[in-house]
Tab-separated table of C-alpha atoms and ligand atoms in Angstrom:
chain	number	residue	atom	x	y	z
A	1	MET	CA	-2.093	-8.670	29.848
A	2	ASP	CA	1.117	-7.942	27.955
A	3	PRO	CA	0.891	-4.173	27.176
A	4	LEU	CA	1.992	-4.662	23.553
A	5	LEU	CA	-0.703	-7.286	22.958
A	6	SER	CA	-3.341	-5.244	24.706
A	7	LEU	CA	-2.424	-2.253	22.501
A	8	LEU	CA	-2.723	-4.361	19.352
A	9	ALA	CA	-6.002	-5.855	20.583
A	10	ASP	CA	-7.362	-2.323	21.107
A	11	LEU	CA	-6.359	-1.336	17.568
A	12	VAL	CA	-7.976	-4.456	16.060
A	13	ARG	CA	-11.143	-3.871	18.099
A	14	ILE	CA	-11.674	-0.508	16.347
A	15	PRO	CA	-12.765	-1.221	12.761
A	16	SER	CA	-11.094	0.984	10.143
A	17	MET	CA	-12.017	-0.699	6.885
A	18	ASN	CA	-11.225	1.104	3.694
A	19	PRO	CA	-14.440	1.754	1.715
A	20	MET	CA	-12.355	1.058	-1.430
A	21	GLY	CA	-14.355	3.519	-3.494
A	22	ARG	CA	-17.556	1.509	-3.084
A	23	ALA	CA	-20.770	2.733	-1.540
A	24	ARG	CA	-19.887	1.638	1.967
A	25	THR	CA	-20.623	4.036	4.753
A	26	GLY	CA	-20.593	4.186	8.507
A	27	GLU	CA	-17.930	4.651	11.110
A	28	ALA	CA	-16.478	1.172	10.548
A	29	TYR	CA	-15.517	2.323	7.046
A	30	THR	CA	-13.399	5.284	8.142
A	31	GLU	CA	-10.069	5.660	9.924
A	32	GLU	CA	-11.475	8.288	12.311
A	33	ALA	CA	-11.966	6.230	15.484
A	34	VAL	CA	-8.654	4.407	15.292
A	35	ALA	CA	-6.918	7.714	14.493
A	36	GLU	CA	-8.391	9.194	17.679
A	37	TYR	CA	-7.040	6.243	19.633
A	38	VAL	CA	-3.553	6.663	18.138
A	39	ALA	CA	-3.637	10.425	18.755
A	40	ALA	CA	-4.574	9.888	22.415
A	41	TYR	CA	-1.902	7.190	22.844
A	42	THR	CA	0.894	9.308	21.389
A	43	ARG	CA	-0.214	12.434	23.287
A	44	LYS	CA	-0.141	10.465	26.515
A	45	ALA	CA	3.377	9.292	25.615
A	46	GLY	CA	4.413	12.947	25.450
A	47	MET	CA	4.559	13.450	21.679
A	48	ASP	CA	3.366	16.502	19.706
A	49	VAL	CA	0.372	15.292	17.780
A	50	GLU	CA	-1.400	16.590	14.710
A	51	VAL	CA	-4.548	15.039	13.291
A	52	CYS	CA	-4.772	16.055	9.633
A	53	PRO	CA	-7.882	15.332	7.591
A	54	VAL	CA	-7.230	13.608	4.242
A	55	ALA	CA	-10.931	13.202	3.393
A	56	PRO	CA	-14.063	13.581	5.561
A	57	HIS	CA	-13.648	11.323	8.655
A	58	ARG	CA	-10.404	9.952	7.214
A	59	PRO	CA	-7.435	11.613	8.957
A	60	ASN	CA	-3.697	11.017	9.229
A	61	VAL	CA	-2.079	11.200	12.653
A	62	ILE	CA	1.414	12.711	12.698
A	63	ALA	CA	3.148	12.493	16.083
A	64	ARG	CA	6.576	13.965	16.681
A	65	VAL	CA	9.164	13.876	19.392
A	66	GLY	CA	12.376	15.848	19.201
A	67	ALA	CA	15.588	14.466	20.651
A	68	GLY	CA	17.785	17.406	19.746
A	69	ALA	CA	19.301	15.016	17.214
A	70	GLU	CA	20.669	15.875	13.799
A	71	LEU	CA	18.620	13.262	11.977
A	72	THR	CA	14.921	12.469	11.905
A	73	LEU	CA	13.547	8.964	11.499
A	74	MET	CA	9.997	8.357	10.294
A	75	LEU	CA	8.097	5.281	11.470
A	76	GLU	CA	4.976	4.906	9.353
A	77	ALA	CA	2.031	2.516	9.259
A	78	HIS	CA	-1.372	2.755	7.646
A	79	LEU	CA	-4.545	2.936	9.720
A	80	ASP	CA	-6.900	1.283	7.229
A	81	THR	CA	-7.577	-2.389	6.616
A	82	VAL	CA	-9.400	-4.254	3.883
A	83	HIS	CA	-13.051	-5.195	4.533
A	84	ALA	CA	-14.090	-8.171	6.664
A	85	ASP	CA	-16.996	-9.584	4.590
A	86	THR	CA	-15.326	-12.910	3.901
A	87	MET	CA	-13.748	-13.497	7.297
A	88	THR	CA	-14.484	-16.789	9.039
A	89	ILE	CA	-13.372	-15.578	12.496
A	90	PRO	CA	-14.742	-12.580	14.438
A	91	PRO	CA	-12.890	-9.712	12.726
A	92	PHE	CA	-13.012	-7.171	15.552
A	93	ASP	CA	-13.002	-9.385	18.616
A	94	PRO	CA	-9.310	-10.245	18.876
A	95	VAL	CA	-8.457	-13.701	20.171
A	96	VAL	CA	-5.027	-14.793	21.407
A	97	HIS	CA	-4.068	-18.452	21.135
A	98	ASP	CA	-1.234	-20.669	19.897
A	99	GLY	CA	1.143	-17.717	20.018
A	100	ARG	CA	-0.980	-15.708	17.616
A	101	LEU	CA	-3.345	-12.761	17.779
A	102	TYR	CA	-6.307	-13.107	15.403
A	103	GLY	CA	-8.412	-10.354	13.802
A	104	ARG	CA	-8.755	-8.032	10.827
A	105	GLY	CA	-5.681	-5.867	10.500
A	106	ALA	CA	-3.651	-7.847	13.084
A	107	CYS	CA	-1.104	-8.592	10.387
A	108	ASP	CA	-1.779	-5.842	7.791
A	109	THR	CA	-0.790	-3.584	9.383
A	110	LYS	CA	-1.981	-2.828	12.919
A	111	GLY	CA	0.768	-5.195	14.142
A	112	SER	CA	3.417	-2.824	12.748
A	113	LEU	CA	1.504	0.188	14.055
A	114	ALA	CA	1.399	-1.320	17.559
A	115	VAL	CA	5.129	-2.089	17.396
A	116	PHE	CA	6.049	1.478	16.435
A	117	LEU	CA	3.717	3.036	19.017
A	118	PHE	CA	4.852	0.745	21.802
A	119	ALA	CA	8.576	0.944	20.996
A	120	VAL	CA	8.575	4.754	21.064
A	121	ALA	CA	6.207	5.145	24.039
A	122	SER	CA	8.120	2.649	26.177
A	123	LEU	CA	11.430	4.443	25.535
A	124	LEU	CA	9.876	7.815	26.342
A	125	ALA	CA	8.360	6.404	29.536
A	126	ARG	CA	11.812	5.276	30.693
A	127	GLY	CA	13.290	8.649	29.813
A	128	THR	CA	15.775	6.985	27.435
A	129	LYS	CA	17.791	9.388	25.298
A	130	LEU	CA	16.780	8.871	21.659
A	131	ARG	CA	19.302	8.728	18.836
A	132	TYR	CA	16.952	10.428	16.343
A	133	ASN	CA	14.069	12.849	16.302
A	134	ILE	CA	11.063	10.681	15.592
A	135	ILE	CA	8.007	11.129	13.445
A	136	LEU	CA	5.341	8.535	13.955
A	137	ALA	CA	2.982	8.712	10.974
A	138	ALA	CA	-0.266	6.725	11.030
A	139	VAL	CA	-1.955	7.346	7.698
A	140	ALA	CA	-5.257	6.713	5.955
A	141	ASP	CA	-6.072	4.941	2.713
A	142	GLU	CA	-3.085	2.733	1.913
A	143	GLU	CA	-5.250	-0.157	0.765
A	144	TYR	CA	-6.906	1.732	-2.078
A	145	GLN	CA	-5.426	4.969	-3.364
A	146	PHE	CA	-2.466	5.852	-1.139
A	147	THR	CA	-3.973	9.299	-0.519
A	148	GLY	CA	-2.933	9.435	3.166
A	149	ALA	CA	0.790	9.183	2.449
A	150	ARG	CA	0.427	11.661	-0.389
A	151	ALA	CA	-1.374	14.163	1.817
A	152	ALA	CA	1.292	13.768	4.529
A	153	VAL	CA	4.051	14.562	2.048
A	154	ALA	CA	2.050	17.430	0.526
A	155	ASN	CA	1.623	18.863	4.058
A	156	GLY	CA	5.380	18.990	4.447
A	157	LEU	CA	6.290	15.710	6.123
A	158	ARG	CA	10.059	15.310	5.811
A	159	ALA	CA	12.568	12.974	7.431
A	160	ASP	CA	16.090	11.726	6.765
A	161	PHE	CA	14.966	8.130	6.462
A	162	GLY	CA	11.961	6.006	7.201
A	163	ILE	CA	10.345	2.645	7.683
A	164	ALA	CA	6.902	1.844	6.290
A	165	GLY	CA	5.451	-0.889	8.475
A	166	GLU	CA	3.981	-3.822	6.562
A	167	PRO	CA	4.027	-7.567	7.266
A	168	THR	CA	7.381	-8.507	5.757
A	169	GLY	CA	8.137	-11.272	8.270
A	170	LEU	CA	10.942	-9.023	9.602
A	171	HIS	CA	12.593	-9.015	6.168
A	172	ILE	CA	13.806	-5.662	4.825
A	173	ILE	CA	12.117	-4.723	1.563
A	174	ARG	CA	14.423	-2.187	-0.024
A	175	ALA	CA	12.789	-2.142	-3.477
A	176	HIS	CA	9.324	-2.668	-4.829
A	177	LYS	CA	7.402	-2.019	-8.006
A	178	GLY	CA	4.942	0.810	-8.529
A	179	VAL	CA	1.519	0.549	-10.111
A	180	THR	CA	-0.444	2.704	-12.544
A	181	ARG	CA	-4.074	1.928	-13.382
A	182	TRP	CA	-6.240	3.603	-15.957
A	183	ARG	CA	-9.254	3.100	-18.229
A	184	LEU	CA	-9.257	2.969	-22.003
A	185	HIS	CA	-12.429	3.320	-24.078
A	186	THR	CA	-13.327	2.504	-27.650
A	187	ARG	CA	-16.323	4.231	-29.189
A	188	GLY	CA	-18.522	3.230	-32.121
A	189	THR	CA	-22.033	3.875	-33.420
A	190	ALA	CA	-25.075	2.046	-32.099
A	191	ALA	CA	-27.416	0.304	-34.562
A	192	HIS	CA	-30.003	-2.487	-34.617
A	193	SER	CA	-28.123	-5.771	-34.606
A	194	ALA	CA	-30.129	-6.942	-37.624
A	195	TYR	CA	-28.297	-4.236	-39.595
A	196	PRO	CA	-24.792	-4.313	-38.124
A	197	GLU	CA	-23.407	-2.617	-41.245
A	198	ARG	CA	-25.252	0.565	-40.194
A	199	GLY	CA	-23.225	0.804	-36.962
A	200	GLU	CA	-19.647	0.673	-35.822
A	201	ASN	CA	-18.940	-2.009	-33.229
A	202	ALA	CA	-16.962	-0.644	-30.250
A	203	ILE	CA	-16.338	-4.175	-28.940
A	204	TYR	CA	-14.705	-5.311	-32.224
A	205	ARG	CA	-12.582	-2.180	-32.097
A	206	MET	CA	-11.530	-3.043	-28.560
A	207	GLY	CA	-10.660	-6.528	-29.829
A	208	GLU	CA	-7.916	-5.009	-31.977
A	209	VAL	CA	-6.707	-2.898	-29.041
A	210	LEU	CA	-6.539	-5.997	-26.817
A	211	VAL	CA	-4.524	-8.044	-29.326
A	212	ARG	CA	-1.915	-5.289	-29.411
A	213	LEU	CA	-1.864	-4.799	-25.624
A	214	ASP	CA	-1.402	-8.544	-25.163
A	215	ALA	CA	1.611	-8.508	-27.495
A	216	TYR	CA	2.974	-5.369	-25.822
A	217	GLY	CA	2.627	-6.963	-22.364
A	218	SER	CA	4.527	-10.056	-23.554
A	219	GLY	CA	7.238	-7.753	-24.908
A	220	LEU	CA	7.533	-5.992	-21.536
A	221	GLN	CA	8.137	-9.354	-19.857
A	222	GLN	CA	11.104	-9.812	-22.215
A	223	SER	CA	12.550	-6.350	-21.496
A	224	THR	CA	15.665	-5.773	-19.371
A	225	PRO	CA	14.730	-6.852	-15.850
A	226	HIS	CA	15.446	-4.886	-12.671
A	227	PRO	CA	18.071	-6.846	-10.692
A	228	VAL	CA	15.753	-7.363	-7.712
A	229	LEU	CA	12.254	-6.877	-9.149
A	230	GLY	CA	12.356	-8.472	-12.587
A	231	PRO	CA	10.640	-6.926	-15.625
A	232	PRO	CA	7.684	-4.505	-15.644
A	233	THR	CA	4.282	-6.007	-16.501
A	234	LEU	CA	0.955	-5.032	-18.050
A	235	SER	CA	-2.401	-6.729	-17.513
A	236	VAL	CA	-5.961	-5.920	-18.600
A	237	GLY	CA	-8.197	-6.940	-15.712
A	238	VAL	CA	-11.660	-5.531	-16.462
A	239	ILE	CA	-13.761	-5.194	-19.625
A	240	GLU	CA	-17.258	-3.764	-20.039
A	241	GLY	CA	-19.222	-3.056	-23.185
A	242	GLY	CA	-22.585	-3.289	-24.887
A	243	GLN	CA	-26.115	-2.733	-23.614
A	244	ALA	CA	-27.997	-5.648	-25.176
A	245	VAL	CA	-27.270	-8.431	-27.625
A	246	ASN	CA	-29.548	-6.898	-30.269
A	247	ILE	CA	-27.737	-3.540	-30.286
A	248	VAL	CA	-24.402	-2.873	-31.989
A	249	PRO	CA	-22.349	-1.535	-29.051
A	250	ASP	CA	-21.199	2.072	-29.142
A	251	LEU	CA	-18.885	1.892	-26.127
A	252	CYS	CA	-16.395	-0.554	-24.663
A	253	THR	CA	-14.106	0.100	-21.676
A	254	ILE	CA	-11.151	-1.774	-20.252
A	255	GLU	CA	-9.082	-1.204	-17.137
A	256	ILE	CA	-5.321	-1.609	-17.384
A	257	ASP	CA	-2.900	-2.461	-14.549
A	258	ARG	CA	0.722	-1.629	-15.284
A	259	ARG	CA	3.371	-2.593	-12.728
A	260	THR	CA	6.265	-0.185	-13.056
A	261	LEU	CA	9.934	-0.359	-12.159
A	262	PRO	CA	11.443	2.305	-9.881
A	263	GLY	CA	12.185	5.394	-11.988
A	264	GLU	CA	9.543	4.761	-14.677
A	265	THR	CA	7.502	7.905	-15.267
A	266	ARG	CA	3.905	8.509	-16.256
A	267	GLU	CA	5.197	9.214	-19.751
A	268	ASP	CA	7.068	5.863	-19.850
A	269	VAL	CA	3.791	4.123	-19.043
A	270	LEU	CA	1.311	5.950	-21.289
A	271	ALA	CA	3.306	7.050	-24.344
A	272	PRO	CA	4.125	3.534	-25.637
A	273	VAL	CA	0.445	2.572	-25.430
A	274	GLU	CA	-0.580	5.688	-27.372
A	275	LYS	CA	2.006	4.890	-30.024
A	276	LEU	CA	0.950	1.253	-30.202
A	277	LEU	CA	-2.658	2.222	-30.995
A	278	HIS	CA	-1.983	5.284	-33.164
A	279	ASP	CA	-3.580	3.877	-36.333
A	280	ILE	CA	-6.737	2.588	-34.598
A	281	ARG	CA	-9.652	5.032	-34.726
A	282	GLY	CA	-12.141	5.891	-31.995
A	283	TRP	CA	-10.322	5.192	-28.752
A	284	SER	CA	-9.384	7.360	-25.783
A	285	MET	CA	-7.698	6.965	-22.414
A	286	ASP	CA	-8.648	8.500	-19.066
A	287	GLU	CA	-6.059	9.985	-16.745
A	288	PRO	CA	-4.735	7.238	-14.449
A	289	HIS	CA	-6.978	6.839	-11.397
A	290	LEU	CA	-4.146	5.240	-9.440
A	291	SER	CA	-0.473	5.913	-9.757
A	292	VAL	CA	2.076	5.051	-7.092
A	293	LYS	CA	5.788	4.971	-7.712
A	294	GLY	CA	8.124	2.067	-7.250
A	295	MET	CA	11.121	2.460	-4.982
A	296	ASP	CA	14.711	1.300	-4.802
A	297	VAL	CA	16.720	2.192	-1.698
A	298	ALA	CA	20.430	1.375	-2.020
A	299	GLY	CA	21.445	-1.830	-0.265
A	300	ASP	CA	24.226	0.018	1.584
A	301	SER	CA	22.089	2.957	2.741
A	302	GLU	CA	21.914	4.029	6.392
A	303	ILE	CA	18.350	2.820	6.985
A	304	VAL	CA	19.138	-0.662	5.650
A	305	ARG	CA	22.317	-0.785	7.742
A	306	LEU	CA	20.457	0.233	10.917
A	307	LEU	CA	17.812	-2.432	10.458
A	308	VAL	CA	20.348	-5.130	9.576
A	309	GLU	CA	22.164	-4.300	12.801
A	310	GLY	CA	18.995	-4.520	14.878
A	311	ILE	CA	17.875	-7.774	13.247
A	312	SER	CA	21.303	-9.392	13.659
A	313	ALA	CA	21.269	-8.523	17.362
A	314	GLU	CA	18.115	-10.662	17.628
A	315	GLN	CA	20.118	-13.645	16.296
A	316	ILE	CA	17.954	-13.512	13.153
A	317	GLN	CA	19.626	-13.772	9.748
A	318	PRO	CA	18.830	-10.423	8.052
A	319	VAL	CA	17.117	-10.742	4.666
A	320	VAL	CA	17.203	-7.731	2.315
A	321	GLU	CA	15.007	-8.226	-0.751
A	322	GLY	CA	12.479	-6.833	-3.229
A	323	ALA	CA	8.690	-7.195	-3.352
A	324	GLN	CA	6.141	-7.114	-6.160
A	325	TYR	CA	3.435	-5.259	-4.201
A	326	ALA	CA	3.292	-1.469	-3.923
A	327	THR	CA	3.200	0.382	-0.583
A	328	ASP	CA	3.277	3.926	0.796
A	329	ALA	CA	7.092	3.681	0.716
A	330	GLY	CA	6.924	4.593	-2.993
A	331	THR	CA	5.400	7.968	-2.103
A	332	TYR	CA	7.977	8.725	0.617
A	333	ASN	CA	10.920	7.783	-1.588
A	334	GLU	CA	9.530	9.996	-4.334
A	335	ALA	CA	9.495	12.837	-1.775
A	336	GLY	CA	13.167	12.218	-0.993
A	337	ILE	CA	12.771	10.181	2.219
A	338	PRO	CA	14.695	6.915	1.776
A	339	THR	CA	12.090	4.520	3.162
A	340	VAL	CA	12.220	0.752	3.358
A	341	VAL	CA	9.370	-1.616	4.204
A	342	PHE	CA	9.676	-3.691	7.370
A	343	GLY	CA	7.403	-5.192	9.975
A	344	PRO	CA	6.178	-8.262	11.826
A	345	GLY	CA	3.787	-10.798	10.300
A	346	ASP	CA	3.524	-12.821	7.133
A	347	ILE	CA	2.166	-11.085	4.011
A	348	ARG	CA	0.370	-14.365	3.122
A	349	ARG	CA	-1.871	-13.832	6.183
A	350	ALA	CA	-2.800	-10.287	5.081
A	351	HIS	CA	-6.357	-9.775	3.736
A	352	THR	CA	-7.263	-13.402	4.554
A	353	ALA	CA	-10.339	-15.018	6.129
A	354	GLU	CA	-8.354	-15.914	9.276
A	355	GLU	CA	-5.904	-13.050	9.564
A	356	TYR	CA	-3.445	-13.349	12.432
A	357	ILE	CA	0.022	-12.291	13.528
A	358	GLU	CA	2.706	-14.262	15.365
A	359	ILE	CA	3.251	-12.747	18.830
A	360	ASP	CA	6.975	-13.647	18.845
A	361	GLN	CA	7.477	-11.473	15.775
A	362	LEU	CA	5.746	-8.528	17.433
A	363	HIS	CA	8.108	-8.676	20.380
A	364	ALA	CA	11.179	-9.153	18.191
A	365	ALA	CA	10.139	-6.150	16.075
A	366	VAL	CA	9.802	-3.961	19.182
A	367	ARG	CA	13.305	-4.924	20.302
A	368	ILE	CA	14.704	-4.229	16.810
A	369	ILE	CA	13.087	-0.778	16.642
A	370	ARG	CA	14.116	0.121	20.185
A	371	ARG	CA	17.711	-0.839	19.414
A	372	MET	CA	17.652	1.442	16.361
A	373	LEU	CA	16.370	4.345	18.411
A	374	THR	CA	18.862	4.182	21.282
B	401	ZN	ZN1	-0.644	-3.033	4.364
């Protein structure tokens, strides 16, 4: 079998589903086994390998190879996938047909991981002189809280530029939005619903909050757009409140999703909401439980130029664009590593019931990466 395909098939065969904060346990819901595989693969290729725990049984793998070069390039891909509950094909029994490889993670993003591993290992096996020192980072928890990338940066990961592997269809994503999520509560006083005047209704109070957030969100859509990403957005996606219909509710909670533009700070996100609600009593906000930065790498930067060159050599028209989804690239850019998003596969196949990746794109991506490295 084609060694690239057999590598990807091995990676798909090892479940590494993100528990997504829910009560899911067992080895299939950790990155540990696939991390061990990646560590063994990179060690065998002759790289220096560190396995760094991010959470119990959820490690990052950081593999390095020096080339005596001035600059260091990071190739990064996440180890985790979303769950497989709703899949209509065998998730961990990869099948190859019609020029595709099927299975959970094939597209998002074990395809990119396989490309990076194979590209580097095959060059090392041939003894090819590399143009850059290379860091291959395979990290945990991209699909939920981005803690793997954060831990890698906190542990001192540094490079001169980087690529975060995600299914971009070989397009170069040089900018994407960030996301901040947090909970907001309104409180009241419980009472028997036959005497509502004796209580204070936390749901009615939230009603006022929601009307204002709706108007604020519409205003954001009208604000000055980013040239590639458009305007920032705000959406309330979850509401919970009340214990029973015959009790005046004393608590109501919403969850807010705010998509940020590159450069927007925590303060830019939270302060306007606080101001908006200043004359409403009895509400409070939790600290954000998710906050990942947007990113905006200059169109004429070295990493974009290198990829454009590699893509053009494949007789593919290079596409440099923005994306609405957030990735680990936000964390690396924040840490001063200009990192774009690039990889084989179609983002519309990610997280789906019949996830697959086009084999042609895998091979093209390997050639593009190898060209960059030599
Ligand atoms: Zn992904």
